[in-house]
mmCIF file of C-alpha atoms in Angstrom:
data_model
loop_
_atom_site.group_PDB
_atom_site.id
_atom_site.type_symbol
_atom_site.label_atom_id
_atom_site.label_comp_id
_atom_site.label_asym_id
_atom_site.label_seq_id
_atom_site.Cartn_x
_atom_site.Cartn_y
_atom_site.Cartn_z
ATOM 1 C CA MET E 2 -51.938 -38.932 -36.622
ATOM 2 C CA ALA E 3 -48.714 -37.484 -35.471
ATOM 3 C CA ALA E 4 -48.771 -35.433 -32.311
ATOM 4 C CA SER E 5 -47.733 -31.958 -32.934
ATOM 5 C CA VAL E 6 -44.956 -30.555 -30.901
ATOM 6 C CA PRO E 7 -45.623 -27.074 -29.547
ATOM 7 C CA PRO E 8 -43.109 -24.529 -30.616
ATOM 8 C CA PRO E 9 -40.442 -23.739 -27.964
ATOM 9 C CA ILE E 10 -41.378 -20.934 -25.586
ATOM 10 C CA SER E 11 -38.977 -18.085 -25.998
ATOM 11 C CA THR E 12 -38.431 -15.839 -23.094
ATOM 12 C CA PRO E 13 -37.240 -12.299 -23.593
ATOM 13 C CA ALA E 14 -33.703 -11.814 -22.593
ATOM 14 C CA LEU E 15 -33.361 -9.865 -19.467
ATOM 15 C CA PRO E 16 -31.106 -6.922 -19.917
ATOM 16 C CA THR E 17 -27.904 -7.603 -18.122
ATOM 17 C CA GLU E 18 -26.410 -4.788 -16.188
ATOM 18 C CA PRO E 19 -22.639 -4.737 -16.081
ATOM 19 C CA ARG E 20 -21.282 -5.686 -12.711
ATOM 20 C CA ARG E 21 -20.271 -2.596 -10.937
ATOM 21 C CA GLU E 22 -17.069 -2.888 -9.042
ATOM 22 C CA ALA E 23 -16.421 -0.406 -6.328
ATOM 23 C CA GLN E 24 -13.872 2.032 -7.623
ATOM 24 C CA GLU E 25 -10.927 2.514 -5.423
ATOM 25 C CA GLU E 26 -10.462 6.286 -4.927
ATOM 26 C CA THR E 27 -6.922 7.499 -4.212
ATOM 27 C CA LEU E 28 -6.768 10.185 -1.499
ATOM 28 C CA HIS E 29 -2.987 10.476 -1.059
ATOM 29 C CA SER E 30 -0.091 9.101 -3.101
ATOM 30 C CA ASP E 31 3.634 9.560 -2.994
ATOM 31 C CA PRO E 32 6.638 7.249 -3.441
ATOM 32 C CA TYR E 33 6.305 5.819 0.085
ATOM 33 C CA VAL E 34 2.581 6.038 0.911
ATOM 34 C CA SER E 35 -0.663 5.379 -0.863
ATOM 35 C CA VAL E 36 -4.009 6.034 0.841
ATOM 36 C CA THR E 37 -7.090 4.776 -0.947
ATOM 37 C CA SER E 38 -10.720 4.256 -0.100
ATOM 38 C CA SER E 39 -10.008 0.662 0.833
ATOM 39 C CA ARG E 40 -6.412 0.307 1.958
ATOM 40 C CA VAL E 41 -3.321 2.088 3.125
ATOM 41 C CA ILE E 42 0.075 1.063 1.685
ATOM 42 C CA ILE E 43 3.171 2.295 3.563
ATOM 43 C CA ARG E 44 6.492 1.293 2.283
ATOM 44 C CA GLY E 45 5.143 -1.923 0.760
ATOM 45 C CA THR E 46 3.098 -2.946 3.794
ATOM 46 C CA THR E 47 -0.672 -3.039 3.169
ATOM 47 C CA TYR E 48 -3.253 -2.164 5.857
ATOM 48 C CA ALA E 49 -6.887 -2.843 5.099
ATOM 49 C CA LEU E 50 -8.842 0.338 5.933
ATOM 50 C CA ARG E 51 -11.592 -1.751 7.621
ATOM 51 C CA ASN E 52 -9.083 -3.055 10.125
ATOM 52 C CA ILE E 53 -7.673 0.354 11.103
ATOM 53 C CA THR E 54 -9.435 1.604 14.254
ATOM 54 C CA SER E 55 -7.562 4.880 14.575
ATOM 55 C CA VAL E 56 -4.546 6.788 13.282
ATOM 56 C CA ARG E 57 -2.493 9.572 14.936
ATOM 57 C CA MET E 58 0.757 11.288 14.896
ATOM 58 C CA THR E 59 3.262 10.494 17.641
ATOM 59 C CA VAL E 60 6.448 12.250 18.465
ATOM 60 C CA THR E 61 9.829 10.951 19.622
ATOM 61 C CA ALA E 62 12.126 13.672 20.953
ATOM 62 C CA PRO E 63 15.793 12.883 20.949
ATOM 63 C CA SER E 64 17.727 12.377 24.194
ATOM 64 C CA THR E 65 19.891 15.458 24.888
ATOM 65 C CA THR E 66 21.550 14.008 27.993
ATOM 66 C CA LEU E 67 24.857 13.024 26.570
ATOM 67 C CA PRO E 68 25.555 16.126 24.482
ATOM 68 C CA THR E 69 24.569 18.301 27.384
ATOM 69 C CA LEU E 70 26.977 16.438 29.775
ATOM 70 C CA MET E 71 29.690 16.870 27.049
ATOM 71 C CA ILE E 72 29.135 20.680 27.095
ATOM 72 C CA VAL E 73 29.143 20.778 30.894
ATOM 73 C CA PHE E 74 32.381 18.709 30.919
ATOM 74 C CA GLY E 75 33.869 21.184 28.331
ATOM 75 C CA ALA E 76 32.900 24.084 30.613
ATOM 76 C CA ILE E 77 34.706 22.466 33.543
ATOM 77 C CA VAL E 78 37.829 21.912 31.289
ATOM 78 C CA LEU E 79 37.509 25.614 30.231
ATOM 79 C CA PHE E 80 37.591 26.652 33.927
ATOM 80 C CA MET E 81 40.637 24.493 34.391
ATOM 81 C CA ALA E 82 42.176 26.161 31.366
ATOM 82 C CA LEU E 83 41.718 29.543 32.937
ATOM 83 C CA LEU E 84 43.433 28.293 36.071
ATOM 84 C CA SER E 85 46.289 26.771 33.939
ATOM 85 C CA PHE E 86 47.079 30.190 32.578
ATOM 86 C CA LEU E 87 48.267 31.200 36.072
ATOM 87 C CA ASN E 88 51.042 28.571 35.972
ATOM 88 C CA SER E 89 51.957 28.358 32.366
ATOM 89 C CA ALA E 90 50.550 30.149 29.220
ATOM 90 C CA ALA E 91 51.382 27.109 27.012
ATOM 91 C CA ALA E 92 49.537 24.711 29.333
ATOM 92 C CA GLY E 93 46.627 27.123 29.626
ATOM 93 C CA PHE E 94 46.399 27.581 25.866
ATOM 94 C CA THR E 95 46.497 23.748 25.268
ATOM 95 C CA THR E 96 43.786 23.198 27.803
ATOM 96 C CA LEU E 97 41.726 26.103 26.286
ATOM 97 C CA VAL E 98 41.879 24.451 22.800
ATOM 98 C CA ILE E 99 40.805 21.072 24.351
ATOM 99 C CA ALA E 100 37.877 22.751 26.205
ATOM 100 C CA ALA E 101 36.839 24.574 23.067
ATOM 101 C CA ALA E 102 36.934 21.317 21.125
ATOM 102 C CA ILE E 103 34.809 19.499 23.682
ATOM 103 C CA ILE E 104 32.272 22.306 23.855
ATOM 104 C CA GLY E 105 32.187 22.667 20.033
ATOM 105 C CA LEU E 106 31.574 18.968 19.521
ATOM 106 C CA GLY E 107 28.895 18.932 22.204
ATOM 107 C CA VAL E 108 27.062 21.838 20.513
ATOM 108 C CA LEU E 109 27.436 20.154 17.071
ATOM 109 C CA TRP E 110 26.052 16.935 18.511
ATOM 110 C CA LEU E 111 23.122 18.772 20.180
ATOM 111 C CA ARG E 112 22.210 20.600 16.978
ATOM 112 C CA SER E 113 22.371 17.397 14.925
ATOM 113 C CA LEU E 114 19.647 15.660 16.992
ATOM 114 C CA LYS E 115 16.254 15.513 15.308
ATOM 115 C CA THR E 116 12.780 15.004 16.506
ATOM 116 C CA PHE E 117 11.012 12.166 14.736
ATOM 117 C CA PHE E 118 7.273 12.166 13.892
ATOM 118 C CA HIS E 119 5.420 8.892 13.312
ATOM 119 C CA VAL E 120 2.137 7.626 11.758
ATOM 120 C CA ALA E 121 0.769 5.470 14.479
ATOM 121 C CA ILE E 122 -1.906 3.075 13.139
ATOM 122 C CA ALA E 123 -4.085 1.272 15.714
ATOM 123 C CA SER E 124 -5.979 -1.911 14.989
ATOM 124 C CA SER E 125 -7.451 -4.718 17.054
ATOM 125 C CA SER E 126 -3.952 -6.219 17.219
ATOM 126 C CA GLY E 127 -2.354 -3.135 18.743
ATOM 127 C CA GLU E 128 -0.578 0.069 17.587
ATOM 128 C CA ALA E 129 2.340 0.298 15.300
ATOM 129 C CA ASN E 130 4.475 3.141 14.067
ATOM 130 C CA ALA E 131 4.049 2.556 10.312
ATOM 131 C CA LEU E 132 5.951 5.543 9.034
ATOM 132 C CA SER E 133 8.587 7.853 10.546
ATOM 133 C CA SER E 134 10.025 11.151 9.350
ATOM 134 C CA ILE E 135 11.692 14.406 10.630
ATOM 135 C CA ASP E 136 9.143 16.268 8.445
ATOM 136 C CA ARG E 137 6.101 17.044 10.659
ATOM 137 C CA THR E 138 4.056 18.416 7.758
ATOM 138 C CA TYR E 139 4.495 15.249 5.690
ATOM 139 C CA ILE E 140 3.493 12.942 8.616
ATOM 140 C CA ASP E 141 0.538 15.254 9.386
ATOM 141 C CA THR E 142 -0.638 15.065 5.721
ATOM 142 C CA VAL E 143 -0.475 11.268 5.732
ATOM 143 C CA VAL E 144 -2.411 11.078 9.060
ATOM 144 C CA GLN E 145 -5.103 13.445 7.756
ATOM 145 C CA SER E 146 -5.426 11.367 4.540
ATOM 146 C CA ILE E 147 -5.925 8.168 6.479
ATOM 147 C CA ASN E 148 -8.407 9.808 8.860
ATOM 148 C CA LYS E 149 -10.325 11.180 5.850
ATOM 149 C CA ALA E 150 -10.417 7.670 4.368
ATOM 150 C CA ILE E 151 -11.641 6.145 7.621
ATOM 151 C CA VAL E 152 -14.445 8.666 7.940
ATOM 152 C CA GLN E 153 -15.601 8.644 4.289
ATOM 153 C CA TYR E 154 -15.420 4.964 3.389
ATOM 154 C CA ARG E 155 -16.581 3.026 6.431
#
């Protein structure tokens, strides 16, 4: 008598749920900066959001010392030009033109100086200025986006 082999036990297939990857949400994107729910990319450098401890805007004001000294020097030359008019009109006029040029260049230099605003990212390894611009509104927008990402996705 041949032993009968029991039929194979079939187990019902468990429904497989597709693996759900966390979707990366973009909070800010422009040609230089991308802020998502997991990372910050600034000019090609990637910062993991989990490693950022804080972000803030810092300001670097330009030094106005040299242009101011140039204007003061021009004022001294202007005074000398006025005194030169007592001796010779030609010498006085020449000195006056030189004084005006010095003062004018000093004023132009002073007006050309710009304040820079920075995105300062702090992590356990320190703080770095990751992005700089003379546009305060732009830097503030980037800082707010990174802060929003830190608060929402940690």
